Amino acid sequence: MMQVSANNSLISLLGRGDAPAQLQHVRRIPARQAVTVPWPAWAHPDLLAAYALLGVDAPWRHQIAGADAAHAGGHVVIATGTASGKSLAYQLPAVDAVHRAELRILANPGRLEDDGAVALYLSPTKALAADQLAALASLHLPTLRAATYDGDTEPGDRRWVRDHANFVLCNPDMLHFGILPNHTWWARFFRRLKYVIIDEAHSYRGVFGSHVANLMRRLRRICAHYGANPVFIGASATSSDPGASFSRLIGAPAVTVQEDESPHGATTVAFWEPELTDAKGENGARSRRTAIAETADLMANLVSAHVRTIAFIKSRRGAETIAATTKRLLAEVDPSLPGRIAAYRSGYLPEERRALERALRSGELLGVSSTSALELGIDISGLDAVLVAGWPGTRASLFQQIGRAGRAGQDAVAAFIASDDPLDTYLVHHPEAIFDVPVEATVFDPANPYVLGPHLCAAAAEMPLTAADLEIFPHSAAKLLDRLVADGYLRKRPAGWFWTHPQSAAAMVNLRADGGGPINIIEADTGALLGTMDSPQSHYQAHQGAVYVHQGESYVVAELNEQDHCALVRRGNPDYYTTARDVTQIAVLESLQHELWGPVEVHFGEVQVTTQVVSFQRKAFISNEVLGEEPLELGARDLFTKAVWFTMDNATLLQGGLVEPQFPGALHAAEHAAIGLLPLVASSDRWDVGGVSTAIHADTGQPTIFVYDGHPGGAGFAERGYAMARVWLTATRDAIRACECESGCPSCVQSPKCGNKNNPLDKAGAVSLINVLLKNAP
């Protein structure tokens, strides 16, 4: 186990000396001492004895602050770092209430059971629910009957859970499809519901977050019908204003506990930018060495020094490639080491997950490459090093990942390895944007009509909607109900709005979808259904020739049949991945908000986007080299969504130092980079948004840059971009400047999605143009 503490000693473990060329910055997160407090007087002695047997003698102060707030009857969100014991903060009040209620019932057998107490736990993944079930079982309280209720629960067990469990662990999908539509079966449970726990609350963002926000409003409505008013407790990673985000999620005010007072070893964080190579990409741009190849090198160096290491990357294929490459590199050094490397992804059976966790904890495994499956609340501590290959999507994710190192109290090293992306370029040169500013907001929009409308139908099917119910839902609900009545979805009666159709209203809503109905992914040779994909994604990810990855296995799409809603795939093991390219037109429907920045206008509003996927590229997995491009013949699609756009006149650009022939390339380059940098202020992925730029737009009559949400009705990302436009554009300009390429590359202004083959692009012109935009910004 590593016992060094000096920064240069830790950095040298990465294997490139004390000051390698790739190292741009080093930050040291200081060690943190624990602050403990006594147990609260209201906590039952049996529960305290149970925690004592688990070795928890003195809780941390933030745990009790959260528990006290919930016990006092207020909604609360605990937003602290990885491994800070958030689960105790919600377990303590919830299990205490359940335990005391069961003891009262045992002491008074004639007492009505509806005087009891139950708790509902919601998590985004089954794995996290399984971990929590194990944690509750470890308390060994005979009064606590905890059980999971999800798609894997046997039909025979479901009734037992409904009738007898007093701590139900569930996911939003099952609450939506299985519990709320059948709330009369759950009447006893809802009457006694005292606490609703929402774990990993920061993960509910974008369209998924908008769905879950409306689901929580439906849950609160059903609880009120049965006379219950449960306390909502959220557990969240650090985010910008977690109290406001959680309040928006549940539709009610909540307080925040965010001072982390758990112990943690010091962590040295390296910001690592792979060097430009002589390999040439599109339009002759030099390519960087990939984050995958660089991370495999670093992992091999760390493991050969017997430093326990985990590498995180967003894709399953990436995790497997890092593990395979690391094994090959280690085989040249020490034949005993390749067997101590593993890849980890979601989809493993619980016993496989437990075995891997044990092997990592014991040191039997020295290196693991993983998707974010290991990011969420999984019990792995005491690692010496963490490598993050490419920006994980949010600062919250980055802090969760690097928080895996040093959890046993020892000093640790972490490295963020930049991928070929404008946001990565910016962050690797501006660590203050990660450490010295609030974490980005968890963005979602419960009022999105494409999300809210189906939930109003589902609510009406559960119980007729009344005028009084509208206070729970977003303010646009009343107007939307009129449209749902006009379209024949609901029927208006004096008593309220009724669902009168025989089919399930809940089936209209797929919480994790972005609209358009599912495409079935079918293995052509066996007819097996591998999975589903939402229709809007299919042109990008299930076109003919696309590489599709399922449970770690690679397939190549043989045919996309949109008429029958299926894509036929065949098993393959290509050494490349595919990216689709599109061309886009945009029309302004309505400007909802606008600001004047001198001669520049900034708008947020509704737009119609027409997109056509025109081709796809094959790119080598290790090097990112373009191996070929093939045309596609797919129809254009319309998307009604929200956008932020910037307009300026020609004279203003000329005064800013641009000449007219530069306008198209400067606008195009600035648009690409702005899309890449939006995740800095909104919890989006660059694939969640799109953009259009033009030297003269038909609706504005001026040079215009649009950035739009890639989801029907919007997802809140463009609105956040509008609100944070000055910070967003400043970072965009600085990212372009920070890239050492001459005329533009994937690390600054080139886009992998660009159907115009990244032409024209003017890197220097983009910097001048953004300076013009910002000159009079407030």
PDB file of N, CA, C and O in Angstrom, residues 590-631:
ATOM      1  N   GLU A 590     -41.031  31.217 -31.218  1.00  0.00           N
ATOM      2  CA  GLU A 590     -41.366  32.294 -30.280  1.00  0.00           C
ATOM      3  C   GLU A 590     -40.191  32.560 -29.352  1.00  0.00           C
ATOM      4  O   GLU A 590     -39.587  31.627 -28.820  1.00  0.00           O
ATOM      5  N   SER A 591     -39.866  33.844 -29.172  1.00  0.00           N
ATOM      6  CA  SER A 591     -38.871  34.235 -28.178  1.00  0.00           C
ATOM      7  C   SER A 591     -39.588  34.453 -26.854  1.00  0.00           C
ATOM      8  O   SER A 591     -40.508  35.270 -26.757  1.00  0.00           O
ATOM      9  N   LEU A 592     -39.195  33.684 -25.835  1.00  0.00           N
ATOM     10  CA  LEU A 592     -39.850  33.755 -24.528  1.00  0.00           C
ATOM     11  C   LEU A 592     -39.162  34.742 -23.586  1.00  0.00           C
ATOM     12  O   LEU A 592     -39.791  35.342 -22.719  1.00  0.00           O
ATOM     13  N   GLN A 593     -37.841  34.884 -23.727  1.00  0.00           N
ATOM     14  CA  GLN A 593     -37.066  35.823 -22.917  1.00  0.00           C
ATOM     15  C   GLN A 593     -35.969  36.394 -23.802  1.00  0.00           C
ATOM     16  O   GLN A 593     -35.473  35.711 -24.703  1.00  0.00           O
ATOM     17  N   HIS A 594     -35.577  37.638 -23.556  1.00  0.00           N
ATOM     18  CA  HIS A 594     -34.418  38.148 -24.299  1.00  0.00           C
ATOM     19  C   HIS A 594     -33.736  39.261 -23.519  1.00  0.00           C
ATOM     20  O   HIS A 594     -34.343  39.913 -22.661  1.00  0.00           O
ATOM     21  N   GLU A 595     -32.450  39.456 -23.835  1.00  0.00           N
ATOM     22  CA  GLU A 595     -31.637  40.504 -23.230  1.00  0.00           C
ATOM     23  C   GLU A 595     -30.880  41.214 -24.340  1.00  0.00           C
ATOM     24  O   GLU A 595     -30.517  40.605 -25.357  1.00  0.00           O
ATOM     25  N   LEU A 596     -30.611  42.499 -24.129  1.00  0.00           N
ATOM     26  CA  LEU A 596     -29.762  43.256 -25.049  1.00  0.00           C
ATOM     27  C   LEU A 596     -28.400  43.431 -24.405  1.00  0.00           C
ATOM     28  O   LEU A 596     -28.285  43.925 -23.287  1.00  0.00           O
ATOM     29  N   TRP A 597     -27.364  42.984 -25.118  1.00  0.00           N
ATOM     30  CA  TRP A 597     -25.978  43.238 -24.705  1.00  0.00           C
ATOM     31  C   TRP A 597     -25.399  44.243 -25.700  1.00  0.00           C
ATOM     32  O   TRP A 597     -24.629  43.870 -26.595  1.00  0.00           O
ATOM     33  N   GLY A 598     -25.787  45.497 -25.578  1.00  0.00           N
ATOM     34  CA  GLY A 598     -25.372  46.463 -26.584  1.00  0.00           C
ATOM     35  C   GLY A 598     -25.986  46.086 -27.922  1.00  0.00           C
ATOM     36  O   GLY A 598     -27.211  45.881 -28.033  1.00  0.00           O
ATOM     37  N   PRO A 599     -25.175  45.929 -28.977  1.00  0.00           N
ATOM     38  CA  PRO A 599     -25.716  45.554 -30.292  1.00  0.00           C
ATOM     39  C   PRO A 599     -26.034  44.059 -30.419  1.00  0.00           C
ATOM     40  O   PRO A 599     -26.547  43.619 -31.449  1.00  0.00           O
ATOM     41  N   VAL A 600     -25.720  43.284 -29.394  1.00  0.00           N
ATOM     42  CA  VAL A 600     -25.955  41.830 -29.418  1.00  0.00           C
ATOM     43  C   VAL A 600     -27.279  41.521 -28.707  1.00  0.00           C
ATOM     44  O   VAL A 600     -27.573  42.100 -27.659  1.00  0.00           O
ATOM     45  N   GLU A 601     -28.074  40.632 -29.306  1.00  0.00           N
ATOM     46  CA  GLU A 601     -29.309  40.174 -28.652  1.00  0.00           C
ATOM     47  C   GLU A 601     -29.164  38.709 -28.261  1.00  0.00           C
ATOM     48  O   GLU A 601     -28.667  37.891 -29.046  1.00  0.00           O
ATOM     49  N   VAL A 602     -29.589  38.388 -27.027  1.00  0.00           N
ATOM     50  CA  VAL A 602     -29.571  37.007 -26.518  1.00  0.00           C
ATOM     51  C   VAL A 602     -31.014  36.597 -26.262  1.00  0.00           C
ATOM     52  O   VAL A 602     -31.754  37.320 -25.575  1.00  0.00           O
ATOM     53  N   HIS A 603     -31.430  35.469 -26.865  1.00  0.00           N
ATOM     54  CA  HIS A 603     -32.818  35.024 -26.754  1.00  0.00           C
ATOM     55  C   HIS A 603     -32.889  33.618 -26.183  1.00  0.00           C
ATOM     56  O   HIS A 603     -31.981  32.803 -26.388  1.00  0.00           O
ATOM     57  N   PHE A 604     -34.010  33.334 -25.508  1.00  0.00           N
ATOM     58  CA  PHE A 604     -34.380  31.963 -25.151  1.00  0.00           C
ATOM     59  C   PHE A 604     -35.822  31.782 -25.595  1.00  0.00           C
ATOM     60  O   PHE A 604     -36.675  32.637 -25.330  1.00  0.00           O
ATOM     61  N   GLY A 605     -36.107  30.674 -26.296  1.00  0.00           N
ATOM     62  CA  GLY A 605     -37.472  30.496 -26.756  1.00  0.00           C
ATOM     63  C   GLY A 605     -37.711  29.160 -27.426  1.00  0.00           C
ATOM     64  O   GLY A 605     -36.910  28.216 -27.288  1.00  0.00           O
ATOM     65  N   GLU A 606     -38.829  29.089 -28.146  1.00  0.00           N
ATOM     66  CA  GLU A 606     -39.266  27.846 -28.781  1.00  0.00           C
ATOM     67  C   GLU A 606     -38.860  27.828 -30.249  1.00  0.00           C
ATOM     68  O   GLU A 606     -38.992  28.834 -30.954  1.00  0.00           O
ATOM     69  N   VAL A 607     -38.372  26.685 -30.698  1.00  0.00           N
ATOM     70  CA  VAL A 607     -37.886  26.542 -32.067  1.00  0.00           C
ATOM     71  C   VAL A 607     -38.367  25.215 -32.654  1.00  0.00           C
ATOM     72  O   VAL A 607     -38.742  24.294 -31.927  1.00  0.00           O
ATOM     73  N   GLN A 608     -38.336  25.152 -33.981  1.00  0.00           N
ATOM     74  CA  GLN A 608     -38.556  23.891 -34.693  1.00  0.00           C
ATOM     75  C   GLN A 608     -37.253  23.528 -35.380  1.00  0.00           C
ATOM     76  O   GLN A 608     -36.719  24.307 -36.174  1.00  0.00           O
ATOM     77  N   VAL A 609     -36.742  22.338 -35.061  1.00  0.00           N
ATOM     78  CA  VAL A 609     -35.463  21.877 -35.604  1.00  0.00           C
ATOM     79  C   VAL A 609     -35.741  20.734 -36.581  1.00  0.00           C
ATOM     80  O   VAL A 609     -36.454  19.782 -36.240  1.00  0.00           O
ATOM     81  N   THR A 610     -35.197  20.839 -37.778  1.00  0.00           N
ATOM     82  CA  THR A 610     -35.306  19.761 -38.762  1.00  0.00           C
ATOM     83  C   THR A 610     -33.919  19.176 -38.978  1.00  0.00           C
ATOM     84  O   THR A 610     -33.001  19.881 -39.403  1.00  0.00           O
ATOM     85  N   THR A 611     -33.765  17.896 -38.641  1.00  0.00           N
ATOM     86  CA  THR A 611     -32.453  17.250 -38.661  1.00  0.00           C
ATOM     87  C   THR A 611     -32.490  16.031 -39.563  1.00  0.00           C
ATOM     88  O   THR A 611     -33.455  15.276 -39.568  1.00  0.00           O
ATOM     89  N   GLN A 612     -31.401  15.840 -40.306  1.00  0.00           N
ATOM     90  CA  GLN A 612     -31.262  14.645 -41.127  1.00  0.00           C
ATOM     91  C   GLN A 612     -29.871  14.063 -40.933  1.00  0.00           C
ATOM     92  O   GLN A 612     -28.867  14.759 -41.111  1.00  0.00           O
ATOM     93  N   VAL A 613     -29.824  12.800 -40.504  1.00  0.00           N
ATOM     94  CA  VAL A 613     -28.541  12.095 -40.404  1.00  0.00           C
ATOM     95  C   VAL A 613     -28.131  11.707 -41.823  1.00  0.00           C
ATOM     96  O   VAL A 613     -28.884  11.034 -42.539  1.00  0.00           O
ATOM     97  N   VAL A 614     -26.943  12.152 -42.251  1.00  0.00           N
ATOM     98  CA  VAL A 614     -26.540  12.002 -43.658  1.00  0.00           C
ATOM     99  C   VAL A 614     -25.417  10.994 -43.874  1.00  0.00           C
ATOM    100  O   VAL A 614     -25.229  10.505 -44.987  1.00  0.00           O
ATOM    101  N   SER A 615     -24.653  10.693 -42.818  1.00  0.00           N
ATOM    102  CA  SER A 615     -23.527   9.768 -42.998  1.00  0.00           C
ATOM    103  C   SER A 615     -23.052   9.298 -41.640  1.00  0.00           C
ATOM    104  O   SER A 615     -23.514   9.768 -40.598  1.00  0.00           O
ATOM    105  N   PHE A 616     -22.116   8.341 -41.644  1.00  0.00           N
ATOM    106  CA  PHE A 616     -21.460   7.958 -40.395  1.00  0.00           C
ATOM    107  C   PHE A 616     -19.993   7.659 -40.665  1.00  0.00           C
ATOM    108  O   PHE A 616     -19.615   7.283 -41.777  1.00  0.00           O
ATOM    109  N   GLN A 617     -19.187   7.873 -39.630  1.00  0.00           N
ATOM    110  CA  GLN A 617     -17.753   7.603 -39.713  1.00  0.00           C
ATOM    111  C   GLN A 617     -17.410   6.392 -38.863  1.00  0.00           C
ATOM    112  O   GLN A 617     -18.004   6.170 -37.815  1.00  0.00           O
ATOM    113  N   ARG A 618     -16.431   5.619 -39.352  1.00  0.00           N
ATOM    114  CA  ARG A 618     -15.811   4.581 -38.534  1.00  0.00           C
ATOM    115  C   ARG A 618     -14.502   5.152 -38.003  1.00  0.00           C
ATOM    116  O   ARG A 618     -13.689   5.667 -38.773  1.00  0.00           O
ATOM    117  N   LYS A 619     -14.295   5.022 -36.686  1.00  0.00           N
ATOM    118  CA  LYS A 619     -13.079   5.558 -36.073  1.00  0.00           C
ATOM    119  C   LYS A 619     -12.389   4.471 -35.267  1.00  0.00           C
ATOM    120  O   LYS A 619     -13.046   3.736 -34.522  1.00  0.00           O
ATOM    121  N   ALA A 620     -11.076   4.382 -35.390  1.00  0.00           N
ATOM    122  CA  ALA A 620     -10.302   3.384 -34.660  1.00  0.00           C
ATOM    123  C   ALA A 620     -10.417   3.639 -33.169  1.00  0.00           C
ATOM    124  O   ALA A 620     -10.338   4.787 -32.713  1.00  0.00           O
ATOM    125  N   PHE A 621     -10.618   2.555 -32.405  1.00  0.00           N
ATOM    126  CA  PHE A 621     -10.894   2.712 -30.979  1.00  0.00           C
ATOM    127  C   PHE A 621      -9.700   3.252 -30.206  1.00  0.00           C
ATOM    128  O   PHE A 621      -9.841   4.094 -29.330  1.00  0.00           O
ATOM    129  N   ILE A 622      -8.522   2.770 -30.520  1.00  0.00           N
ATOM    130  CA  ILE A 622      -7.349   3.184 -29.748  1.00  0.00           C
ATOM    131  C   ILE A 622      -6.843   4.562 -30.177  1.00  0.00           C
ATOM    132  O   ILE A 622      -6.479   5.382 -29.343  1.00  0.00           O
ATOM    133  N   SER A 623      -6.873   4.855 -31.499  1.00  0.00           N
ATOM    134  CA  SER A 623      -6.229   6.075 -31.989  1.00  0.00           C
ATOM    135  C   SER A 623      -7.206   7.175 -32.387  1.00  0.00           C
ATOM    136  O   SER A 623      -6.793   8.318 -32.598  1.00  0.00           O
ATOM    137  N   ASN A 624      -8.501   6.876 -32.518  1.00  0.00           N
ATOM    138  CA  ASN A 624      -9.495   7.822 -33.026  1.00  0.00           C
ATOM    139  C   ASN A 624      -9.317   8.148 -34.502  1.00  0.00           C
ATOM    140  O   ASN A 624      -9.983   9.040 -35.031  1.00  0.00           O
ATOM    141  N   GLU A 625      -8.440   7.448 -35.194  1.00  0.00           N
ATOM    142  CA  GLU A 625      -8.213   7.699 -36.614  1.00  0.00           C
ATOM    143  C   GLU A 625      -9.489   7.380 -37.402  1.00  0.00           C
ATOM    144  O   GLU A 625     -10.163   6.373 -37.155  1.00  0.00           O
ATOM    145  N   VAL A 626      -9.840   8.260 -38.356  1.00  0.00           N
ATOM    146  CA  VAL A 626     -11.016   8.029 -39.199  1.00  0.00           C
ATOM    147  C   VAL A 626     -10.667   6.963 -40.230  1.00  0.00           C
ATOM    148  O   VAL A 626      -9.777   7.144 -41.062  1.00  0.00           O
ATOM    149  N   LEU A 627     -11.378   5.836 -40.177  1.00  0.00           N
ATOM    150  CA  LEU A 627     -11.109   4.717 -41.081  1.00  0.00           C
ATOM    151  C   LEU A 627     -11.952   4.795 -42.342  1.00  0.00           C
ATOM    152  O   LEU A 627     -11.633   4.149 -43.346  1.00  0.00           O
ATOM    153  N   GLY A 628     -13.032   5.557 -42.295  1.00  0.00           N
ATOM    154  CA  GLY A 628     -13.888   5.680 -43.465  1.00  0.00           C
ATOM    155  C   GLY A 628     -15.174   6.390 -43.127  1.00  0.00           C
ATOM    156  O   GLY A 628     -15.535   6.533 -41.948  1.00  0.00           O
ATOM    157  N   GLU A 629     -15.860   6.855 -44.159  1.00  0.00           N
ATOM    158  CA  GLU A 629     -17.153   7.506 -43.971  1.00  0.00           C
ATOM    159  C   GLU A 629     -18.111   6.999 -45.040  1.00  0.00           C
ATOM    160  O   GLU A 629     -17.737   6.878 -46.207  1.00  0.00           O
ATOM    161  N   GLU A 630     -19.347   6.684 -44.618  1.00  0.00           N
ATOM    162  CA  GLU A 630     -20.328   6.156 -45.557  1.00  0.00           C
ATOM    163  C   GLU A 630     -21.603   6.980 -45.491  1.00  0.00           C
ATOM    164  O   GLU A 630     -22.037   7.376 -44.406  1.00  0.00           O
ATOM    165  N   PRO A 631     -22.216   7.250 -46.662  1.00  0.00           N
ATOM    166  CA  PRO A 631     -23.475   8.006 -46.662  1.00  0.00           C
ATOM    167  C   PRO A 631     -24.632   7.161 -46.136  1.00  0.00           C
ATOM    168  O   PRO A 631     -24.595   5.929 -46.186  1.00  0.00           O
TER     169      PRO A 631
END
